[in-house]
PDB file of C-alpha atoms in Angstrom:
ATOM      1  CA  MET A1243       3.058 -35.437 -59.523  1.00 49.00           C
ATOM      2  CA  ARG A1244       0.908 -37.162 -56.929  1.00 48.00           C
ATOM      3  CA  TYR A1245      -0.040 -35.431 -53.706  1.00 46.00           C
ATOM      4  CA  ASP A1246      -1.124 -37.513 -50.716  1.00 48.00           C
ATOM      5  CA  ARG A1247      -4.210 -36.333 -48.897  1.00 47.00           C
ATOM      6  CA  ILE A1248      -3.622 -35.052 -45.436  1.00 45.00           C
ATOM      7  CA  PRO A1249      -5.407 -37.320 -42.934  1.00 49.00           C
ATOM      8  CA  SER A1250      -8.494 -35.800 -41.300  1.00 47.00           C
ATOM      9  CA  HIS A1251      -7.018 -36.340 -37.863  1.00 47.00           C
ATOM     10  CA  SER A1252      -3.947 -34.232 -38.629  1.00 46.00           C
ATOM     11  CA  PRO A1253      -3.103 -31.822 -35.803  1.00 45.00           C
ATOM     12  CA  ARG A1254      -2.975 -29.029 -38.349  1.00 46.00           C
ATOM     13  CA  THR A1255      -6.744 -28.951 -38.901  1.00 45.00           C
ATOM     14  CA  SER A1256      -8.426 -31.314 -36.511  1.00 44.00           C
ATOM     15  CA  PRO A1257     -12.217 -31.174 -36.938  1.00 45.00           C
ATOM     16  CA  ALA A1258     -12.747 -32.494 -33.457  1.00 45.00           C
ATOM     17  CA  SER A1259     -10.779 -29.776 -31.758  1.00 44.00           C
ATOM     18  CA  GLY A1260     -11.404 -26.966 -34.229  1.00 43.00           C
ATOM     19  CA  ALA A1261      -7.838 -25.801 -33.595  1.00 44.00           C
ATOM     20  CA  SER A1262      -5.180 -24.910 -36.082  1.00 43.00           C
ATOM     21  CA  ARG A1263      -1.454 -24.528 -35.983  1.00 45.00           C
ATOM     22  CA  ASP A1264      -1.856 -20.792 -35.362  1.00 47.00           C
ATOM     23  CA  THR A1265      -3.520 -21.471 -31.994  1.00 46.00           C
ATOM     24  CA  THR A1266      -0.551 -23.391 -30.668  1.00 48.00           C
ATOM     25  CA  LEU A1267       1.888 -21.369 -28.577  1.00 48.00           C
ATOM     26  CA  PRO A1268       5.635 -21.974 -28.643  1.00 48.00           C
ATOM     27  CA  GLY A1269       6.436 -25.079 -26.708  1.00 47.00           C
ATOM     28  CA  GLY A1270       3.307 -26.909 -27.834  1.00 49.00           C
ATOM     29  CA  ALA A1271       0.873 -25.359 -25.338  1.00 49.00           C
ATOM     30  CA  GLY A1272      -2.596 -24.417 -26.505  1.00 49.00           C
ATOM     31  CA  THR A1273      -4.258 -21.114 -25.751  1.00 48.00           C
ATOM     32  CA  ALA A1274      -6.690 -22.850 -23.412  1.00 50.00           C
ATOM     33  CA  ASP A1275      -3.798 -23.823 -21.157  1.00 55.00           C
ATOM     34  CA  ALA A1276      -1.831 -20.602 -21.536  1.00 52.00           C
ATOM     35  CA  PRO A1277      -1.659 -17.946 -18.795  1.00 52.00           C
ATOM     36  CA  ALA A1278      -3.470 -14.682 -19.367  1.00 48.00           C
ATOM     37  CA  SER A1279      -0.161 -12.858 -19.726  1.00 47.00           C
ATOM     38  CA  ALA A1280       0.631 -15.018 -22.785  1.00 49.00           C
ATOM     39  CA  VAL A1281      -2.480 -14.015 -24.752  1.00 51.00           C
ATOM     40  CA  LEU A1282      -3.216 -10.500 -23.456  1.00 53.00           C
ATOM     41  CA  PRO A1283      -1.192  -7.573 -24.766  1.00 61.00           C
ATOM     42  CA  THR A1284       1.136  -5.776 -22.396  1.00 72.00           C
ATOM     43  CA  VAL A1285      -0.385  -2.458 -21.351  1.00 87.00           C
ATOM     44  CA  ARG A1286       2.127  -0.091 -19.816  1.00 91.00           C
ATOM     45  CA  ARG A1287       0.844   2.621 -17.500  1.00 93.00           C
ATOM     46  CA  PRO A1288       3.525   5.350 -17.606  1.00 94.00           C
ATOM     47  CA  TYR A1289       1.493   8.031 -15.815  1.00 95.00           C
ATOM     48  CA  ALA A1290       0.668   5.691 -12.935  1.00 95.00           C
ATOM     49  CA  ALA A1291       4.307   4.589 -12.818  1.00 97.00           C
ATOM     50  CA  ALA A1292       5.544   8.186 -12.672  1.00 97.00           C
ATOM     51  CA  PHE A1293       3.083   9.233  -9.965  1.00 98.00           C
ATOM     52  CA  ARG A1294       3.866   6.202  -7.807  1.00 98.00           C
ATOM     53  CA  ALA A1295       7.581   6.744  -8.251  1.00 98.00           C
ATOM     54  CA  LEU A1296       7.122  10.297  -6.941  1.00 98.00           C
ATOM     55  CA  ILE A1297       5.234   8.981  -3.893  1.00 98.00           C
ATOM     56  CA  CYS A1298       8.039   6.507  -3.246  1.00 98.00           C
ATOM     57  CA  ALA A1299      10.619   9.300  -3.587  1.00 98.00           C
ATOM     58  CA  ALA A1300       8.703  11.527  -1.149  1.00 98.00           C
ATOM     59  CA  ALA A1301       8.594   8.780   1.480  1.00 98.00           C
ATOM     60  CA  VAL A1302      12.266   7.895   1.027  1.00 98.00           C
ATOM     61  CA  THR A1303      13.331  11.559   1.190  1.00 98.00           C
ATOM     62  CA  GLY A1304      11.440  12.158   4.418  1.00 97.00           C
ATOM     63  CA  ILE A1305      12.867   9.035   6.029  1.00 98.00           C
ATOM     64  CA  VAL A1306      16.443   9.828   4.970  1.00 97.00           C
ATOM     65  CA  ILE A1307      16.192  13.345   6.407  1.00 97.00           C
ATOM     66  CA  ASP A1308      14.924  12.005   9.735  1.00 95.00           C
ATOM     67  CA  LEU A1309      17.679   9.388   9.854  1.00 96.00           C
ATOM     68  CA  ALA A1310      20.301  12.032   9.073  1.00 95.00           C
ATOM     69  CA  VAL A1311      19.259  14.489  11.782  1.00 93.00           C
ATOM     70  CA  GLY A1312      18.164  12.034  14.489  1.00 90.00           C
ATOM     71  CA  SER A1313      19.111   8.774  16.145  1.00 93.00           C
ATOM     72  CA  PRO A1314      18.425   6.002  13.590  1.00 94.00           C
ATOM     73  CA  LEU A1315      17.155   3.494  16.158  1.00 94.00           C
ATOM     74  CA  ARG A1316      14.811   6.053  17.681  1.00 95.00           C
ATOM     75  CA  VAL A1317      13.631   7.275  14.285  1.00 95.00           C
ATOM     76  CA  LEU A1318      12.835   3.748  13.140  1.00 96.00           C
ATOM     77  CA  SER A1319      10.735   3.142  16.242  1.00 96.00           C
ATOM     78  CA  TYR A1320       8.043   5.594  15.105  1.00 97.00           C
ATOM     79  CA  PHE A1321       4.917   4.314  13.375  1.00 98.00           C
ATOM     80  CA  THR A1322       5.228   7.293  11.019  1.00 97.00           C
ATOM     81  CA  VAL A1323       8.559   6.115   9.681  1.00 98.00           C
ATOM     82  CA  GLN A1324       7.544   2.473   9.517  1.00 98.00           C
ATOM     83  CA  SER A1325       4.348   3.238   7.608  1.00 98.00           C
ATOM     84  CA  ASN A1326       6.289   5.429   5.180  1.00 98.00           C
ATOM     85  CA  LEU A1327       8.756   2.591   4.667  1.00 98.00           C
ATOM     86  CA  LEU A1328       5.797   0.440   3.635  1.00 98.00           C
ATOM     87  CA  VAL A1329       4.682   3.206   1.279  1.00 98.00           C
ATOM     88  CA  ALA A1330       8.150   3.403  -0.265  1.00 98.00           C
ATOM     89  CA  VAL A1331       8.300  -0.352  -0.871  1.00 98.00           C
ATOM     90  CA  ALA A1332       4.704  -0.768  -2.080  1.00 98.00           C
ATOM     91  CA  PHE A1333       4.639   2.266  -4.361  1.00 98.00           C
ATOM     92  CA  GLY A1334       8.136   1.671  -5.680  1.00 98.00           C
ATOM     93  CA  TRP A1335       7.165  -1.890  -6.570  1.00 97.00           C
ATOM     94  CA  SER A1336       3.865  -0.702  -8.044  1.00 97.00           C
ATOM     95  CA  ALA A1337       5.681   1.889 -10.164  1.00 97.00           C
ATOM     96  CA  VAL A1338       7.923  -0.783 -11.675  1.00 97.00           C
ATOM     97  CA  ARG A1339       4.979  -3.068 -12.402  1.00 96.00           C
ATOM     98  CA  ALA A1340       2.980  -0.249 -13.997  1.00 96.00           C
ATOM     99  CA  TRP A1341       5.939   0.745 -16.167  1.00 96.00           C
ATOM    100  CA  ARG A1342       6.436  -2.841 -17.349  1.00 95.00           C
ATOM    101  CA  GLY A1343       2.744  -3.454 -17.911  1.00 94.00           C
ATOM    102  CA  ARG A1344       2.500  -6.048 -15.162  1.00 95.00           C
ATOM    103  CA  PRO A1345      -0.702  -6.625 -13.141  1.00 94.00           C
ATOM    104  CA  PRO A1346      -1.127  -4.325 -10.115  1.00 93.00           C
ATOM    105  CA  LEU A1347      -0.410  -5.442  -6.578  1.00 95.00           C
ATOM    106  CA  PRO A1348      -3.266  -7.233  -4.770  1.00 95.00           C
ATOM    107  CA  ALA A1349      -5.936  -4.895  -3.429  1.00 95.00           C
ATOM    108  CA  ARG A1350      -5.453  -6.319   0.061  1.00 96.00           C
ATOM    109  CA  VAL A1351      -1.830  -5.158   0.044  1.00 97.00           C
ATOM    110  CA  THR A1352      -2.421  -1.672  -1.354  1.00 96.00           C
ATOM    111  CA  GLY A1353      -5.471  -1.201   0.877  1.00 97.00           C
ATOM    112  CA  GLY A1354      -3.456  -2.062   3.966  1.00 98.00           C
ATOM    113  CA  VAL A1355      -0.709   0.394   3.031  1.00 98.00           C
ATOM    114  CA  LEU A1356      -3.368   3.052   2.448  1.00 98.00           C
ATOM    115  CA  LEU A1357      -4.831   2.397   5.910  1.00 98.00           C
ATOM    116  CA  TYR A1358      -1.457   2.638   7.665  1.00 98.00           C
ATOM    117  CA  ILE A1359      -0.387   5.862   5.976  1.00 98.00           C
ATOM    118  CA  SER A1360      -3.867   7.303   6.562  1.00 98.00           C
ATOM    119  CA  ILE A1361      -3.482   6.512  10.257  1.00 98.00           C
ATOM    120  CA  THR A1362      -0.166   8.357  10.187  1.00 98.00           C
ATOM    121  CA  GLY A1363      -1.655  11.470   8.621  1.00 98.00           C
ATOM    122  CA  LEU A1364      -4.868  11.566  10.663  1.00 98.00           C
ATOM    123  CA  VAL A1365      -3.271  10.851  14.052  1.00 97.00           C
ATOM    124  CA  PHE A1366      -0.618  13.474  13.447  1.00 97.00           C
ATOM    125  CA  HIS A1367      -2.940  16.266  12.352  1.00 97.00           C
ATOM    126  CA  LEU A1368      -5.879  15.487  14.672  1.00 96.00           C
ATOM    127  CA  VAL A1369      -4.003  14.319  17.780  1.00 97.00           C
ATOM    128  CA  LEU A1370      -0.257  14.912  17.899  1.00 96.00           C
ATOM    129  CA  ALA A1371      -0.222  18.360  16.261  1.00 94.00           C
ATOM    130  CA  ASN A1372      -3.448  19.417  17.974  1.00 93.00           C
ATOM    131  CA  SER A1373      -2.718  21.247  21.211  1.00 90.00           C
ATOM    132  CA  SER A1374      -6.232  20.570  22.526  1.00 91.00           C
ATOM    133  CA  SER A1375      -6.196  16.801  21.971  1.00 91.00           C
ATOM    134  CA  GLY A1376      -4.597  15.855  25.272  1.00 90.00           C
ATOM    135  CA  PHE A1377      -1.804  13.940  23.492  1.00 94.00           C
ATOM    136  CA  SER A1378      -0.151  16.830  21.684  1.00 92.00           C
ATOM    137  CA  MET A1379       3.577  16.661  20.933  1.00 89.00           C
ATOM    138  CA  THR A1380       3.883  20.295  19.873  1.00 81.00           C
ATOM    139  CA  GLY A1381       5.771  21.177  23.060  1.00 70.00           C
ATOM    140  CA  ASP A1382       8.073  18.126  23.028  1.00 64.00           C
ATOM    141  CA  GLN A1383      11.616  19.396  22.432  1.00 56.00           C
ATOM    142  CA  THR A1384      12.849  15.894  21.524  1.00 58.00           C
ATOM    143  CA  VAL A1385      10.795  16.043  18.333  1.00 60.00           C
ATOM    144  CA  ALA A1386      11.075  19.781  17.665  1.00 59.00           C
ATOM    145  CA  VAL A1387      10.285  20.548  14.040  1.00 65.00           C
ATOM    146  CA  THR A1388      12.968  22.906  12.740  1.00 70.00           C
ATOM    147  CA  GLY A1389      15.168  23.155   9.673  1.00 81.00           C
ATOM    148  CA  TRP A1390      15.187  20.015   7.559  1.00 88.00           C
ATOM    149  CA  ARG A1391      12.800  18.382  10.013  1.00 90.00           C
ATOM    150  CA  THR A1392      10.136  20.766   8.710  1.00 93.00           C
ATOM    151  CA  VAL A1393      10.573  19.261   5.250  1.00 95.00           C
ATOM    152  CA  SER A1394      10.507  15.658   6.456  1.00 96.00           C
ATOM    153  CA  ASN A1395       7.556  16.402   8.717  1.00 95.00           C
ATOM    154  CA  GLN A1396       5.461  17.610   5.771  1.00 96.00           C
ATOM    155  CA  LEU A1397       6.571  14.783   3.505  1.00 97.00           C
ATOM    156  CA  LEU A1398       5.872  11.983   5.982  1.00 97.00           C
ATOM    157  CA  HIS A1399       2.676  13.303   7.577  1.00 97.00           C
ATOM    158  CA  THR A1400       0.976  15.218   4.783  1.00 97.00           C
ATOM    159  CA  VAL A1401       2.361  14.569   1.305  1.00 98.00           C
ATOM    160  CA  THR A1402       2.504  10.771   1.350  1.00 98.00           C
ATOM    161  CA  PRO A1403      -0.932  10.254   2.992  1.00 98.00           C
ATOM    162  CA  LEU A1404      -2.646  12.605   0.524  1.00 98.00           C
ATOM    163  CA  ALA A1405      -0.766  11.189  -2.471  1.00 98.00           C
ATOM    164  CA  ALA A1406      -1.587   7.611  -1.462  1.00 98.00           C
ATOM    165  CA  ALA A1407      -5.263   8.523  -1.176  1.00 97.00           C
ATOM    166  CA  LEU A1408      -5.207  10.162  -4.617  1.00 97.00           C
ATOM    167  CA  ASP A1409      -3.546   7.112  -6.141  1.00 97.00           C
ATOM    168  CA  TRP A1410      -6.246   4.895  -4.628  1.00 96.00           C
ATOM    169  CA  LEU A1411      -9.054   7.130  -5.897  1.00 94.00           C
ATOM    170  CA  LEU A1412      -7.716   7.842  -9.383  1.00 94.00           C
ATOM    171  CA  LEU A1413      -5.424   4.976 -10.399  1.00 94.00           C
ATOM    172  CA  THR A1414      -6.766   1.905  -8.611  1.00 93.00           C
ATOM    173  CA  ARG A1415      -9.703  -0.135  -9.863  1.00 92.00           C
ATOM    174  CA  PRO A1416     -12.509  -0.302  -7.238  1.00 94.00           C
ATOM    175  CA  GLY A1417     -14.220  -3.367  -5.834  1.00 93.00           C
ATOM    176  CA  GLY A1418     -11.200  -5.403  -4.770  1.00 94.00           C
ATOM    177  CA  LEU A1419     -11.477  -4.993  -0.984  1.00 96.00           C
ATOM    178  CA  ARG A1420     -13.524  -7.145   1.395  1.00 95.00           C
ATOM    179  CA  PRO A1421     -14.705  -6.526   4.993  1.00 95.00           C
ATOM    180  CA  ARG A1422     -12.422  -9.306   6.257  1.00 96.00           C
ATOM    181  CA  HIS A1423      -9.430  -7.285   5.095  1.00 97.00           C
ATOM    182  CA  ALA A1424     -10.249  -4.587   7.660  1.00 97.00           C
ATOM    183  CA  ALA A1425      -9.646  -7.010  10.533  1.00 96.00           C
ATOM    184  CA  GLN A1426      -6.526  -8.455   8.929  1.00 97.00           C
ATOM    185  CA  TRP A1427      -4.972  -5.010   8.519  1.00 98.00           C
ATOM    186  CA  LEU A1428      -5.201  -4.369  12.262  1.00 98.00           C
ATOM    187  CA  LEU A1429      -2.587  -7.046  12.954  1.00 98.00           C
ATOM    188  CA  TYR A1430       0.212  -4.597  12.204  1.00 98.00           C
ATOM    189  CA  PRO A1431      -1.011  -1.796  14.538  1.00 98.00           C
ATOM    190  CA  LEU A1432      -1.493  -4.459  17.205  1.00 98.00           C
ATOM    191  CA  ALA A1433       2.052  -5.719  16.680  1.00 98.00           C
ATOM    192  CA  TYR A1434       3.340  -2.140  16.828  1.00 98.00           C
ATOM    193  CA  PHE A1435       1.521  -1.592  20.131  1.00 98.00           C
ATOM    194  CA  ALA A1436       3.250  -4.645  21.609  1.00 98.00           C
ATOM    195  CA  PHE A1437       6.599  -3.507  20.190  1.00 97.00           C
ATOM    196  CA  ALA A1438       6.248  -0.023  21.704  1.00 97.00           C
ATOM    197  CA  LEU A1439       5.434  -1.393  25.166  1.00 97.00           C
ATOM    198  CA  ILE A1440       8.242  -3.968  25.136  1.00 97.00           C
ATOM    199  CA  ARG A1441      10.741  -1.392  23.877  1.00 97.00           C
ATOM    200  CA  GLY A1442       9.696   1.068  26.578  1.00 96.00           C
ATOM    201  CA  ALA A1443       9.970  -1.579  29.290  1.00 96.00           C
ATOM    202  CA  LEU A1444      13.508  -2.459  28.188  1.00 96.00           C
ATOM    203  CA  LEU A1445      14.739   1.143  28.106  1.00 95.00           C
ATOM    204  CA  SER A1446      15.800   2.942  31.252  1.00 94.00           C
ATOM    205  CA  PRO A1447      13.459   5.567  32.752  1.00 93.00           C
ATOM    206  CA  GLY A1448      14.300   9.013  31.440  1.00 89.00           C
ATOM    207  CA  THR A1449      15.494   7.742  28.047  1.00 92.00           C
ATOM    208  CA  THR A1450      14.657  10.174  25.263  1.00 90.00           C
ATOM    209  CA  ALA A1451      11.438   9.128  23.497  1.00 90.00           C
ATOM    210  CA  ARG A1452      11.247   5.998  25.620  1.00 94.00           C
ATOM    211  CA  TYR A1453       7.660   5.659  24.414  1.00 96.00           C
ATOM    212  CA  PRO A1454       7.202   6.978  20.852  1.00 95.00           C
ATOM    213  CA  TYR A1455       3.827   8.629  21.444  1.00 96.00           C
ATOM    214  CA  PRO A1456       2.169  10.248  24.486  1.00 96.00           C
ATOM    215  CA  PHE A1457      -0.837   7.891  24.453  1.00 97.00           C
ATOM    216  CA  LEU A1458       1.592   4.947  24.794  1.00 97.00           C
ATOM    217  CA  ASP A1459       3.526   6.435  27.711  1.00 96.00           C
ATOM    218  CA  VAL A1460       3.213   3.893  30.530  1.00 96.00           C
ATOM    219  CA  ALA A1461       5.177   6.111  32.915  1.00 94.00           C
ATOM    220  CA  GLN A1462       2.502   8.786  32.568  1.00 94.00           C
ATOM    221  CA  HIS A1463      -0.724   6.807  32.146  1.00 96.00           C
ATOM    222  CA  GLY A1464       0.092   3.382  33.583  1.00 97.00           C
ATOM    223  CA  TYR A1465      -0.600   0.134  31.764  1.00 97.00           C
ATOM    224  CA  ALA A1466      -4.343   0.375  32.367  1.00 97.00           C
ATOM    225  CA  GLY A1467      -4.482   3.858  30.884  1.00 97.00           C
ATOM    226  CA  VAL A1468      -2.337   2.896  27.902  1.00 97.00           C
ATOM    227  CA  LEU A1469      -4.500  -0.174  27.270  1.00 98.00           C
ATOM    228  CA  THR A1470      -7.605   2.013  27.343  1.00 98.00           C
ATOM    229  CA  ASN A1471      -6.000   4.387  24.857  1.00 97.00           C
ATOM    230  CA  ALA A1472      -5.062   1.457  22.639  1.00 97.00           C
ATOM    231  CA  VAL A1473      -8.632   0.135  22.608  1.00 98.00           C
ATOM    232  CA  VAL A1474     -10.021   3.563  21.669  1.00 97.00           C
ATOM    233  CA  PHE A1475      -7.485   4.076  18.903  1.00 98.00           C
ATOM    234  CA  GLY A1476      -7.898   0.480  17.735  1.00 97.00           C
ATOM    235  CA  LEU A1477     -11.659   0.896  17.363  1.00 98.00           C
ATOM    236  CA  ALA A1478     -11.100   4.129  15.451  1.00 98.00           C
ATOM    237  CA  PHE A1479      -8.622   2.378  13.146  1.00 98.00           C
ATOM    238  CA  TYR A1480     -11.093  -0.448  12.551  1.00 98.00           C
ATOM    239  CA  VAL A1481     -13.824   2.027  11.645  1.00 98.00           C
ATOM    240  CA  LEU A1482     -11.393   3.713   9.258  1.00 98.00           C
ATOM    241  CA  ALA A1483     -10.524   0.347   7.701  1.00 98.00           C
ATOM    242  CA  LEU A1484     -14.209  -0.510   7.242  1.00 98.00           C
ATOM    243  CA  THR A1485     -14.777   2.917   5.734  1.00 97.00           C
ATOM    244  CA  ILE A1486     -12.035   2.301   3.178  1.00 97.00           C
ATOM    245  CA  THR A1487     -13.467  -1.097   2.224  1.00 97.00           C
ATOM    246  CA  GLY A1488     -16.969   0.372   1.995  1.00 96.00           C
ATOM    247  CA  LEU A1489     -15.900   3.311  -0.153  1.00 96.00           C
ATOM    248  CA  ASP A1490     -14.024   0.909  -2.399  1.00 95.00           C
ATOM    249  CA  HIS A1491     -17.364  -0.547  -3.548  1.00 94.00           C
ATOM    250  CA  VAL A1492     -19.165   2.749  -4.183  1.00 93.00           C
ATOM    251  CA  ARG A1493     -16.442   4.966  -5.629  1.00 91.00           C
ATOM    252  CA  PRO A1494     -16.526   5.331  -9.423  1.00 86.00           C
ATOM    253  CA  CYS A1495     -13.967   3.738 -11.676  1.00 82.00           C
ATOM    254  CA  LEU A1496     -12.022   6.676 -13.109  1.00 71.00           C
ATOM    255  CA  ARG A1497      -9.537   4.577 -15.055  1.00 58.00           C
ATOM    256  CA  GLY A1498      -9.943   3.596 -18.655  1.00 50.00           C
ATOM    257  CA  PRO A1499     -10.264  -0.037 -19.816  1.00 45.00           C
ATOM    258  CA  GLU A1500      -7.090  -2.069 -19.490  1.00 43.00           C
ATOM    259  CA  ASN A1501      -5.819  -5.139 -21.295  1.00 40.00           C
ATOM    260  CA  ARG A1502      -8.356  -4.674 -24.093  1.00 37.00           C
ATOM    261  CA  ILE A1503      -7.925  -7.404 -26.719  1.00 34.00           C
ATOM    262  CA  SER A1504     -10.787  -6.292 -28.910  1.00 33.00           C
ATOM    263  CA  SER A1505     -11.556  -3.090 -30.744  1.00 36.00           C
ATOM    264  CA  PRO A1506     -13.330  -0.358 -28.732  1.00 37.00           C
ATOM    265  CA  GLY A1507     -16.531  -1.040 -30.642  1.00 38.00           C
ATOM    266  CA  ALA A1508     -16.546  -4.764 -29.942  1.00 37.00           C
ATOM    267  CA  SER A1509     -17.896  -6.474 -26.886  1.00 33.00           C
ATOM    268  CA  GLY A1510     -15.001  -8.806 -26.289  1.00 36.00           C
ATOM    269  CA  LEU A1511     -12.921  -9.340 -23.190  1.00 31.00           C
ATOM    270  CA  LYS A1512     -11.453  -6.289 -21.457  1.00 31.00           C
TER     271      LYS A1512
END
């Protein structure tokens, strides 16, 4: 029986390209044109997924308690609740992606959420819960912390900020943040400042929690005083944002290699 020679230009073993049939992905696409997800193995991160799911659950639990025992519209006007909503969304989404082995959220997104929840924790403990700060809310009966509010208070002001910081330190690869992100993150606090002033101006004098926080109370400090407070807090937030971006480049990487496609002893891509 006679066998015809396979032409040298056959796509099976083309000398010019050095490719073979095994390097062609389904659909006719070569590995050079394939996305990274098509050639890299899926690496699930169950521990990261579980921890982030717990953070999401803590934020959601605290918010639900506050909504159940207080006026929903008033509760949602607080920066604390809004920042915890961002935590719930970001960490819930991150948990799903870690469980499925998908790439993590962009560092700019997770860094911004970390800044906002850090602001929540620091302002509460250093200013609002500090009787010597000048802006303490410890004597405000409209936000009295009793019963279930004690639970939500700890979840929203202590548990989620600390857990978010731990996730950033232990489960997030360093080096992804840039100084420009610090300025971009301040857009949300600036928008919240405008929201708080407009909301207060629209509400009638004497309305409960007309201004969410004492340093934003126009009736007490006037617009000039509130603007001064906003500048001071804004500068502090910017310094905090720069600190986060700076630490991101000096903190050690505590996570193991991910998406390794070579043996541990090889020097291939990781």
